[in-house]
Amino acid sequence: MITTTVEVAAQALSDGSLVLLPTETVYGLAADASNPLAVAAIYQAKGRPSFNPLIAHVADLEAAQAIAVLDERALKLARAFWPGPLTLVASIRAPELVCDLARAGLDTVAVRVPGHDLARAVLRAFGKPVVAPSANRSGRPSPTNLSDALEETGFAVAAALDGGACTVGLESTVVAVFDGKVRLLRPGAVTRAQIEAVVGPLSDDHDAVDAHRSPGRLALHYAPDAPVRLNVTEALPGEAFLGFGSVGAGEFNLSPSRDLTQAAANLFAFLRAADRLQPSAIAVAPIPLDGLGEAINDRLSRAAGFVG
Ligand code: TXA
Ligand code: MG
């Protein structure tokens, strides 16, 4: 696959083709959100259960408001964190721009303005919302650089843009803002504390949100081929070890200085690199739960198959 320009990528989207799109979080497998055939091609390339709805990516807040009903609190969150790694789930305003298949038939839509210049340049050039799930095949770790993205779903795309290594490395935080409540659906790069600082305490009531349709709520998500063992302080012979801080000095220390931002950025790339060694298991050092640690531990538990 030859990497390409913003204009060629925008044209490919118009043609109904798929594009590998860099964002600040992870690489996305992108398609025109209004085109059901193009969206179907995403589900097929990923091998994703078609009930899992996708995120619509737009260039700015105005474009987000054209497709979603953003209330006062949604607007506060958008102004605080966009462009950036926050996805808002709100009532759909323009179903023709984000087709039923992209929303899995829901009357809500997930929308975000990515914090990557190249992504927003494509969105501006294309001029319509673009759905882009992480470019991995379903259940596997998300790609955080172009070569990993090509390895996962490169076979399905007409164009691929190289935006370098993703600076964040973990998917966006997904927050539902409707029914007068604010709920955290997927922990991510924007932390719970950062969200609560803007809109106050989050609601624990997930009843109104169709939980089984929600983010990586599936067990064994983000999983490498090797089994994953968590909270390990010493690896067994034959295991690859993802260290943290002073635990595990080896090749795959997520952050020797215990910096959670660095650990997040390294997580998926290290899981993949460790997996390539075909170890008996991937052992992972304990990672603190505060701040970004909530999202890192969420992805690790799913990689280990522990979250139902
Ligand atoms: O960082 C990211 O968000 C990346 C980059 C490429 O932008 N994208 C990404 O997309 O992670 P994806 O499709 O892998 O995850 C989107 C999550 C899904 O797990 C889905 O269940 C949830 O957002 N979601 C989308 N629409 C929803 C809705 N209407 N209600 C509840 N959850 C929704
Ligand atoms: Mg994903």
mmCIF file of C-alpha atoms and ligand atoms in Angstrom:
data_model
loop_
_atom_site.group_PDB
_atom_site.id
_atom_site.type_symbol
_atom_site.label_atom_id
_atom_site.label_comp_id
_atom_site.label_asym_id
_atom_site.label_seq_id
_atom_site.Cartn_x
_atom_site.Cartn_y
_atom_site.Cartn_z
ATOM 1 C CA MET A 1 0.000 0.000 0.000
ATOM 2 C CA ILE A 2 1.329 3.392 -1.031
ATOM 3 C CA THR A 3 0.722 6.226 1.392
ATOM 4 C CA THR A 4 -1.025 9.191 -0.044
ATOM 5 C CA THR A 5 -2.107 12.830 0.228
ATOM 6 C CA VAL A 6 -5.063 14.479 1.966
ATOM 7 C CA GLU A 7 -6.769 15.136 -1.384
ATOM 8 C CA VAL A 8 -6.435 11.534 -2.574
ATOM 9 C CA ALA A 9 -7.735 10.277 0.791
ATOM 10 C CA ALA A 10 -10.759 12.619 0.599
ATOM 11 C CA GLN A 11 -11.460 11.469 -2.966
ATOM 12 C CA ALA A 12 -11.256 7.807 -1.899
ATOM 13 C CA LEU A 13 -13.849 8.503 0.821
ATOM 14 C CA SER A 14 -16.125 10.163 -1.787
ATOM 15 C CA ASP A 15 -15.738 7.080 -3.978
ATOM 16 C CA GLY A 16 -17.018 4.871 -1.136
ATOM 17 C CA SER A 17 -13.587 3.349 -0.458
ATOM 18 C CA LEU A 18 -11.895 2.802 2.909
ATOM 19 C CA VAL A 19 -8.917 4.847 4.134
ATOM 20 C CA LEU A 20 -6.390 4.311 6.941
ATOM 21 C CA LEU A 21 -6.595 7.569 8.893
ATOM 22 C CA PRO A 22 -4.147 8.597 11.619
ATOM 23 C CA THR A 23 -5.577 10.216 14.746
ATOM 24 C CA GLU A 24 -3.920 11.261 18.002
ATOM 25 C CA THR A 25 -5.367 8.189 19.765
ATOM 26 C CA VAL A 26 -5.042 5.228 17.365
ATOM 27 C CA TYR A 27 -5.236 4.688 13.591
ATOM 28 C CA GLY A 28 -8.791 4.525 12.240
ATOM 29 C CA LEU A 29 -10.326 2.566 9.368
ATOM 30 C CA ALA A 30 -12.335 5.382 7.800
ATOM 31 C CA ALA A 31 -15.366 5.589 5.518
ATOM 32 C CA ASP A 32 -18.076 8.054 4.465
ATOM 33 C CA ALA A 33 -20.572 7.870 7.368
ATOM 34 C CA SER A 34 -23.541 8.462 5.055
ATOM 35 C CA ASN A 35 -22.703 5.551 2.720
ATOM 36 C CA PRO A 36 -24.080 2.201 3.995
ATOM 37 C CA LEU A 37 -22.047 0.170 1.505
ATOM 38 C CA ALA A 38 -18.807 1.805 2.616
ATOM 39 C CA VAL A 39 -19.764 1.316 6.281
ATOM 40 C CA ALA A 40 -20.569 -2.338 5.608
ATOM 41 C CA ALA A 41 -17.072 -2.719 4.141
ATOM 42 C CA ILE A 42 -15.620 -1.516 7.495
ATOM 43 C CA TYR A 43 -17.563 -4.133 9.456
ATOM 44 C CA GLN A 44 -16.449 -6.783 6.986
ATOM 45 C CA ALA A 45 -12.753 -5.813 7.049
ATOM 46 C CA LYS A 46 -12.741 -5.739 10.863
ATOM 47 C CA GLY A 47 -14.848 -8.858 11.262
ATOM 48 C CA ARG A 48 -16.815 -6.717 13.740
ATOM 49 C CA PRO A 49 -20.250 -7.694 15.058
ATOM 50 C CA SER A 50 -22.547 -5.340 13.188
ATOM 51 C CA PHE A 51 -24.383 -4.277 16.349
ATOM 52 C CA ASN A 52 -21.363 -2.289 17.493
ATOM 53 C CA PRO A 53 -21.916 1.382 16.534
ATOM 54 C CA LEU A 54 -19.120 3.570 15.127
ATOM 55 C CA ILE A 55 -17.788 7.039 15.966
ATOM 56 C CA ALA A 56 -18.466 9.867 13.494
ATOM 57 C CA HIS A 57 -15.406 12.104 13.123
ATOM 58 C CA VAL A 58 -15.890 15.750 12.130
ATOM 59 C CA ALA A 59 -13.591 18.747 11.619
ATOM 60 C CA ASP A 60 -15.048 21.090 14.243
ATOM 61 C CA LEU A 61 -17.757 21.743 16.828
ATOM 62 C CA GLU A 62 -20.076 23.307 14.260
ATOM 63 C CA ALA A 63 -19.972 20.136 12.149
ATOM 64 C CA ALA A 64 -20.644 18.082 15.308
ATOM 65 C CA GLN A 65 -23.719 20.175 16.112
ATOM 66 C CA ALA A 66 -25.005 19.575 12.591
ATOM 67 C CA ILE A 67 -25.276 15.830 13.286
ATOM 68 C CA ALA A 68 -25.831 15.594 17.073
ATOM 69 C CA VAL A 69 -28.008 17.401 19.623
ATOM 70 C CA LEU A 70 -25.418 18.750 22.057
ATOM 71 C CA ASP A 71 -26.889 20.099 25.304
ATOM 72 C CA GLU A 72 -25.208 22.605 27.616
ATOM 73 C CA ARG A 73 -23.006 20.025 29.313
ATOM 74 C CA ALA A 74 -22.032 18.377 26.042
ATOM 75 C CA LEU A 75 -21.011 21.798 24.757
ATOM 76 C CA LYS A 76 -18.927 22.435 27.857
ATOM 77 C CA LEU A 77 -17.102 19.123 27.343
ATOM 78 C CA ALA A 78 -16.634 19.822 23.633
ATOM 79 C CA ARG A 79 -15.151 23.253 24.326
ATOM 80 C CA ALA A 80 -12.862 21.821 27.009
ATOM 81 C CA PHE A 81 -11.510 18.814 25.084
ATOM 82 C CA TRP A 82 -11.959 19.284 21.307
ATOM 83 C CA PRO A 83 -10.016 18.836 19.172
ATOM 84 C CA GLY A 84 -8.922 15.855 21.243
ATOM 85 C CA PRO A 85 -9.519 12.344 22.555
ATOM 86 C CA LEU A 86 -13.130 12.720 23.767
ATOM 87 C CA THR A 87 -16.181 11.154 22.065
ATOM 88 C CA LEU A 88 -19.675 12.424 22.930
ATOM 89 C CA VAL A 89 -22.751 10.213 22.500
ATOM 90 C CA ALA A 90 -25.886 12.325 21.985
ATOM 91 C CA SER A 91 -29.221 12.220 20.134
ATOM 92 C CA ILE A 92 -28.872 12.073 16.375
ATOM 93 C CA ARG A 93 -29.960 15.217 14.515
ATOM 94 C CA ALA A 94 -29.051 14.290 10.919
ATOM 95 C CA PRO A 95 -29.572 10.535 10.371
ATOM 96 C CA GLU A 96 -28.875 10.931 6.639
ATOM 97 C CA LEU A 97 -25.283 12.019 7.405
ATOM 98 C CA VAL A 98 -24.549 9.075 9.735
ATOM 99 C CA CYS A 99 -26.460 6.119 8.320
ATOM 100 C CA ASP A 100 -28.395 3.546 10.355
ATOM 101 C CA LEU A 101 -25.724 0.903 9.862
ATOM 102 C CA ALA A 102 -23.029 3.224 11.264
ATOM 103 C CA ARG A 103 -25.211 3.876 14.333
ATOM 104 C CA ALA A 104 -26.254 0.203 14.612
ATOM 105 C CA GLY A 105 -29.831 1.425 14.408
ATOM 106 C CA LEU A 106 -29.597 3.563 17.568
ATOM 107 C CA ASP A 107 -31.207 7.011 17.790
ATOM 108 C CA THR A 108 -27.971 8.345 19.255
ATOM 109 C CA VAL A 109 -24.671 9.101 17.556
ATOM 110 C CA ALA A 110 -21.073 9.109 18.819
ATOM 111 C CA VAL A 111 -19.114 12.117 17.564
ATOM 112 C CA ARG A 112 -15.604 13.497 18.023
ATOM 113 C CA VAL A 113 -13.212 16.100 16.618
ATOM 114 C CA PRO A 114 -9.799 14.381 16.461
ATOM 115 C CA GLY A 115 -6.700 16.183 17.696
ATOM 116 C CA HIS A 116 -4.532 15.280 14.706
ATOM 117 C CA ASP A 117 -3.936 17.914 12.010
ATOM 118 C CA LEU A 118 -3.867 15.381 9.186
ATOM 119 C CA ALA A 119 -7.166 13.830 10.295
ATOM 120 C CA ARG A 120 -8.881 17.219 10.455
ATOM 121 C CA ALA A 121 -7.408 18.172 7.063
ATOM 122 C CA VAL A 122 -9.023 15.077 5.525
ATOM 123 C CA LEU A 123 -12.319 15.829 7.300
ATOM 124 C CA ARG A 124 -12.288 19.421 5.981
ATOM 125 C CA ALA A 125 -11.387 18.292 2.454
ATOM 126 C CA PHE A 126 -14.120 15.630 2.472
ATOM 127 C CA GLY A 127 -16.693 17.947 4.072
ATOM 128 C CA LYS A 128 -18.902 15.266 5.665
ATOM 129 C CA PRO A 129 -18.723 13.044 8.776
ATOM 130 C CA VAL A 130 -16.368 10.070 8.560
ATOM 131 C CA VAL A 131 -16.817 6.935 10.656
ATOM 132 C CA ALA A 132 -13.551 5.420 11.818
ATOM 133 C CA PRO A 133 -13.286 2.556 14.268
ATOM 134 C CA SER A 134 -9.806 1.564 15.330
ATOM 135 C CA ALA A 135 -8.123 -0.074 12.328
ATOM 136 C CA ASN A 136 -7.508 -3.441 14.027
ATOM 137 C CA ARG A 137 -9.439 -6.562 13.169
ATOM 138 C CA SER A 138 -12.148 -7.105 15.779
ATOM 139 C CA GLY A 139 -10.902 -8.087 19.242
ATOM 140 C CA ARG A 140 -7.227 -7.288 18.546
ATOM 141 C CA PRO A 141 -5.054 -4.454 19.894
ATOM 142 C CA SER A 142 -5.566 -1.093 18.200
ATOM 143 C CA PRO A 143 -2.790 0.008 15.795
ATOM 144 C CA THR A 144 -0.788 3.046 16.902
ATOM 145 C CA ASN A 145 1.402 3.459 13.823
ATOM 146 C CA LEU A 146 0.874 3.044 10.086
ATOM 147 C CA SER A 147 2.730 -0.234 9.686
ATOM 148 C CA ASP A 148 0.619 -1.912 12.413
ATOM 149 C CA ALA A 149 -2.540 -0.478 10.795
ATOM 150 C CA LEU A 150 -1.499 -1.833 7.384
ATOM 151 C CA GLU A 151 -0.833 -5.231 8.912
ATOM 152 C CA GLU A 152 -4.349 -5.316 10.422
ATOM 153 C CA THR A 153 -6.661 -3.966 7.725
ATOM 154 C CA GLY A 154 -4.394 -2.631 4.950
ATOM 155 C CA PHE A 155 -5.827 -5.282 2.605
ATOM 156 C CA ALA A 156 -9.178 -3.472 2.640
ATOM 157 C CA VAL A 157 -8.178 0.146 1.942
ATOM 158 C CA ALA A 158 -7.744 2.287 -1.168
ATOM 159 C CA ALA A 159 -5.538 4.846 0.586
ATOM 160 C CA ALA A 160 -3.403 5.128 3.714
ATOM 161 C CA LEU A 161 -2.113 8.307 5.364
ATOM 162 C CA ASP A 162 1.043 8.316 7.474
ATOM 163 C CA GLY A 163 0.583 10.542 10.516
ATOM 164 C CA GLY A 164 3.485 9.063 12.467
ATOM 165 C CA ALA A 165 3.154 7.266 15.798
ATOM 166 C CA CYS A 166 -0.009 8.170 17.726
ATOM 167 C CA THR A 167 0.841 10.543 20.579
ATOM 168 C CA VAL A 168 -1.910 9.249 22.902
ATOM 169 C CA GLY A 169 -1.962 5.538 22.013
ATOM 170 C CA LEU A 170 -5.276 4.735 23.733
ATOM 171 C CA GLU A 171 -8.758 5.203 22.283
ATOM 172 C CA SER A 172 -10.851 8.253 23.070
ATOM 173 C CA THR A 173 -12.942 8.479 26.219
ATOM 174 C CA VAL A 174 -16.616 7.860 25.361
ATOM 175 C CA VAL A 175 -19.138 9.927 27.341
ATOM 176 C CA ALA A 176 -22.929 9.797 26.844
ATOM 177 C CA VAL A 177 -24.673 13.139 27.315
ATOM 178 C CA PHE A 178 -28.433 12.801 26.927
ATOM 179 C CA ASP A 179 -31.480 12.232 29.182
ATOM 180 C CA GLY A 180 -30.061 14.971 31.416
ATOM 181 C CA LYS A 181 -27.285 12.601 32.560
ATOM 182 C CA VAL A 182 -23.569 12.310 31.848
ATOM 183 C CA ARG A 183 -22.221 8.758 31.805
ATOM 184 C CA LEU A 184 -18.746 7.362 31.180
ATOM 185 C CA LEU A 185 -19.129 4.543 28.607
ATOM 186 C CA ARG A 186 -15.439 3.889 27.912
ATOM 187 C CA PRO A 187 -12.534 5.160 29.990
ATOM 188 C CA GLY A 188 -9.895 6.678 27.745
ATOM 189 C CA ALA A 189 -7.343 9.353 27.171
ATOM 190 C CA VAL A 190 -9.382 12.073 28.889
ATOM 191 C CA THR A 191 -9.634 10.943 32.510
ATOM 192 C CA ARG A 192 -12.735 10.669 34.706
ATOM 193 C CA ALA A 193 -11.338 13.436 36.922
ATOM 194 C CA GLN A 194 -10.843 15.756 33.948
ATOM 195 C CA ILE A 195 -14.467 15.219 32.874
ATOM 196 C CA GLU A 196 -15.865 15.664 36.372
ATOM 197 C CA ALA A 197 -13.909 18.908 36.692
ATOM 198 C CA VAL A 198 -15.983 20.290 33.800
ATOM 199 C CA VAL A 199 -19.477 18.811 34.347
ATOM 200 C CA GLY A 200 -19.512 17.576 37.942
ATOM 201 C CA PRO A 201 -20.035 13.993 39.144
ATOM 202 C CA LEU A 202 -20.774 11.367 36.490
ATOM 203 C CA SER A 203 -23.947 9.267 36.663
ATOM 204 C CA ASP A 204 -23.570 5.564 37.475
ATOM 205 C CA ASP A 205 -26.947 4.732 35.937
ATOM 206 C CA HIS A 206 -26.168 2.907 32.717
ATOM 207 C CA ASP A 207 -29.694 1.547 32.190
ATOM 208 C CA ALA A 208 -30.672 4.033 29.504
ATOM 209 C CA VAL A 209 -27.588 3.218 27.493
ATOM 210 C CA ASP A 210 -27.662 -0.085 25.740
ATOM 211 C CA ALA A 211 -24.768 -1.580 27.662
ATOM 212 C CA HIS A 212 -24.088 -4.570 25.439
ATOM 213 C CA ARG A 213 -23.726 -2.242 22.468
ATOM 214 C CA SER A 214 -21.233 -0.113 24.221
ATOM 215 C CA PRO A 215 -17.511 0.261 23.843
ATOM 216 C CA GLY A 216 -15.234 -2.572 24.190
ATOM 217 C CA ARG A 217 -17.691 -3.915 26.766
ATOM 218 C CA LEU A 218 -17.010 -7.299 25.216
ATOM 219 C CA ALA A 219 -14.655 -9.607 27.085
ATOM 220 C CA LEU A 220 -11.456 -10.502 25.220
ATOM 221 C CA HIS A 221 -11.170 -7.205 23.430
ATOM 222 C CA TYR A 222 -7.866 -5.610 22.424
ATOM 223 C CA ALA A 223 -6.318 -9.065 22.799
ATOM 224 C CA PRO A 224 -3.008 -10.318 21.375
ATOM 225 C CA ASP A 225 -2.690 -13.999 20.404
ATOM 226 C CA ALA A 226 -0.738 -14.915 23.549
ATOM 227 C CA PRO A 227 -2.638 -15.135 26.853
ATOM 228 C CA VAL A 228 -2.188 -12.089 29.084
ATOM 229 C CA ARG A 229 -1.380 -12.286 32.839
ATOM 230 C CA LEU A 230 -1.882 -9.130 34.896
ATOM 231 C CA ASN A 231 -0.325 -7.649 38.055
ATOM 232 C CA VAL A 232 2.772 -9.793 37.738
ATOM 233 C CA THR A 233 5.990 -8.798 39.486
ATOM 234 C CA GLU A 234 8.180 -11.501 37.993
ATOM 235 C CA ALA A 235 7.723 -13.249 34.636
ATOM 236 C CA LEU A 236 7.913 -17.035 34.280
ATOM 237 C CA PRO A 237 10.374 -18.624 31.841
ATOM 238 C CA GLY A 238 9.003 -18.365 28.296
ATOM 239 C CA GLU A 239 6.853 -15.317 29.072
ATOM 240 C CA ALA A 240 7.282 -11.850 27.619
ATOM 241 C CA PHE A 241 7.155 -9.155 30.297
ATOM 242 C CA LEU A 242 5.633 -5.694 30.028
ATOM 243 C CA GLY A 243 7.228 -3.804 32.907
ATOM 244 C CA PHE A 244 6.355 -0.532 34.602
ATOM 245 C CA GLY A 245 8.616 1.614 36.772
ATOM 246 C CA SER A 246 11.148 -0.479 38.657
ATOM 247 C CA VAL A 247 9.204 -3.699 37.951
ATOM 248 C CA GLY A 248 10.715 -5.336 34.863
ATOM 249 C CA ALA A 249 13.808 -3.687 33.468
ATOM 250 C CA GLY A 250 13.601 -5.491 30.116
ATOM 251 C CA GLU A 251 12.853 -4.490 26.578
ATOM 252 C CA PHE A 252 9.162 -3.675 27.105
ATOM 253 C CA ASN A 253 9.060 -1.350 30.084
ATOM 254 C CA LEU A 254 5.905 0.749 29.495
ATOM 255 C CA SER A 255 7.424 3.617 31.458
ATOM 256 C CA PRO A 256 10.607 3.313 33.527
ATOM 257 C CA SER A 257 9.772 6.718 35.089
ATOM 258 C CA ARG A 258 6.179 5.624 36.005
ATOM 259 C CA ASP A 259 4.668 8.154 33.600
ATOM 260 C CA LEU A 260 1.122 6.971 32.742
ATOM 261 C CA THR A 261 0.972 9.094 29.586
ATOM 262 C CA GLN A 262 4.081 7.354 28.268
ATOM 263 C CA ALA A 263 2.693 3.956 29.341
ATOM 264 C CA ALA A 264 -0.558 4.617 27.438
ATOM 265 C CA ALA A 265 1.338 5.624 24.312
ATOM 266 C CA ASN A 266 3.454 2.432 24.466
ATOM 267 C CA LEU A 267 0.737 -0.049 25.495
ATOM 268 C CA PHE A 268 -0.636 -1.399 22.205
ATOM 269 C CA ALA A 269 2.668 -1.233 20.305
ATOM 270 C CA PHE A 270 4.393 -3.196 23.118
ATOM 271 C CA LEU A 271 1.568 -5.771 23.318
ATOM 272 C CA ARG A 272 2.027 -6.348 19.581
ATOM 273 C CA ALA A 273 5.818 -6.480 19.736
ATOM 274 C CA ALA A 274 5.709 -8.921 22.681
ATOM 275 C CA ASP A 275 3.139 -11.053 20.856
ATOM 276 C CA ARG A 276 5.438 -11.350 17.819
ATOM 277 C CA LEU A 277 7.946 -13.222 20.005
ATOM 278 C CA GLN A 278 5.290 -15.953 20.407
ATOM 279 C CA PRO A 279 5.739 -16.177 24.181
ATOM 280 C CA SER A 280 3.852 -18.684 26.373
ATOM 281 C CA ALA A 281 2.099 -15.626 27.844
ATOM 282 C CA ILE A 282 2.488 -11.866 28.125
ATOM 283 C CA ALA A 283 2.946 -10.944 31.795
ATOM 284 C CA VAL A 284 2.215 -7.341 32.757
ATOM 285 C CA ALA A 285 3.463 -5.433 35.806
ATOM 286 C CA PRO A 286 0.912 -3.725 38.094
ATOM 287 C CA ILE A 287 -0.184 -0.327 36.726
ATOM 288 C CA PRO A 288 -1.636 2.246 39.146
ATOM 289 C CA LEU A 289 -5.384 2.928 38.766
ATOM 290 C CA ASP A 290 -5.365 6.700 39.061
ATOM 291 C CA GLY A 291 -5.735 9.131 36.139
ATOM 292 C CA LEU A 292 -4.950 7.508 32.783
ATOM 293 C CA GLY A 293 -4.346 4.277 34.707
ATOM 294 C CA GLU A 294 -8.117 3.623 34.688
ATOM 295 C CA ALA A 295 -8.131 3.392 30.868
ATOM 296 C CA ILE A 296 -4.849 1.423 30.733
ATOM 297 C CA ASN A 297 -6.141 -1.128 33.254
ATOM 298 C CA ASP A 298 -9.475 -1.310 31.397
ATOM 299 C CA ARG A 299 -7.709 -2.248 28.144
ATOM 300 C CA LEU A 300 -5.414 -4.701 29.942
ATOM 301 C CA SER A 301 -8.324 -6.473 31.678
ATOM 302 C CA ARG A 302 -10.055 -6.864 28.332
ATOM 303 C CA ALA A 303 -6.839 -8.094 26.688
ATOM 304 C CA ALA A 304 -6.734 -10.721 29.456
ATOM 305 C CA GLY A 305 -10.418 -11.562 28.900
ATOM 306 C CA PHE A 306 -11.448 -10.608 32.441
ATOM 307 C CA VAL A 307 -14.188 -8.067 31.760
ATOM 308 C CA GLY A 308 -17.605 -9.490 30.942
HETATM 309 O O1 TXA B 1 -9.977 6.985 19.673
HETATM 310 C C1 TXA B 1 -10.951 6.520 19.091
HETATM 311 O O2 TXA B 1 -12.113 6.702 19.493
HETATM 312 C C2 TXA B 1 -10.699 5.697 17.815
HETATM 313 C C3 TXA B 1 -10.117 6.645 16.752
HETATM 314 C C4 TXA B 1 -9.889 5.957 15.437
HETATM 315 O O3 TXA B 1 -10.941 7.769 16.598
HETATM 316 N N1 TXA B 1 -11.907 5.071 17.374
HETATM 317 C C5 TXA B 1 -12.475 4.045 18.050
HETATM 318 O O4 TXA B 1 -13.629 3.576 17.468
HETATM 319 O O5 TXA B 1 -12.028 3.596 19.080
HETATM 320 P P1 TXA B 1 -14.263 2.193 17.861
HETATM 321 O O6 TXA B 1 -15.334 1.977 16.848
HETATM 322 O O7 TXA B 1 -13.230 1.139 17.968
HETATM 323 O O8 TXA B 1 -14.939 2.437 19.232
HETATM 324 C C6 TXA B 1 -16.118 3.218 19.327
HETATM 325 C C7 TXA B 1 -16.865 2.874 20.568
HETATM 326 C C8 TXA B 1 -17.498 1.515 20.358
HETATM 327 O O9 TXA B 1 -17.047 0.604 21.320
HETATM 328 C C9 TXA B 1 -18.975 1.764 20.434
HETATM 329 O O10 TXA B 1 -19.655 0.763 21.142
HETATM 330 C C10 TXA B 1 -19.108 3.135 21.092
HETATM 331 O O11 TXA B 1 -17.926 3.830 20.777
HETATM 332 N N2 TXA B 1 -20.271 3.833 20.538
HETATM 333 C C11 TXA B 1 -20.403 4.347 19.313
HETATM 334 N N3 TXA B 1 -21.638 4.843 19.127
HETATM 335 C C12 TXA B 1 -22.314 4.651 20.278
HETATM 336 C C13 TXA B 1 -23.639 4.936 20.724
HETATM 337 N N4 TXA B 1 -24.529 5.538 19.919
HETATM 338 N N5 TXA B 1 -23.990 4.586 21.972
HETATM 339 C C14 TXA B 1 -23.090 3.981 22.805
HETATM 340 N N6 TXA B 1 -21.823 3.673 22.445
HETATM 341 C C15 TXA B 1 -21.431 3.997 21.192
HETATM 342 MG MG MG B 2 -11.611 -0.514 18.703
#
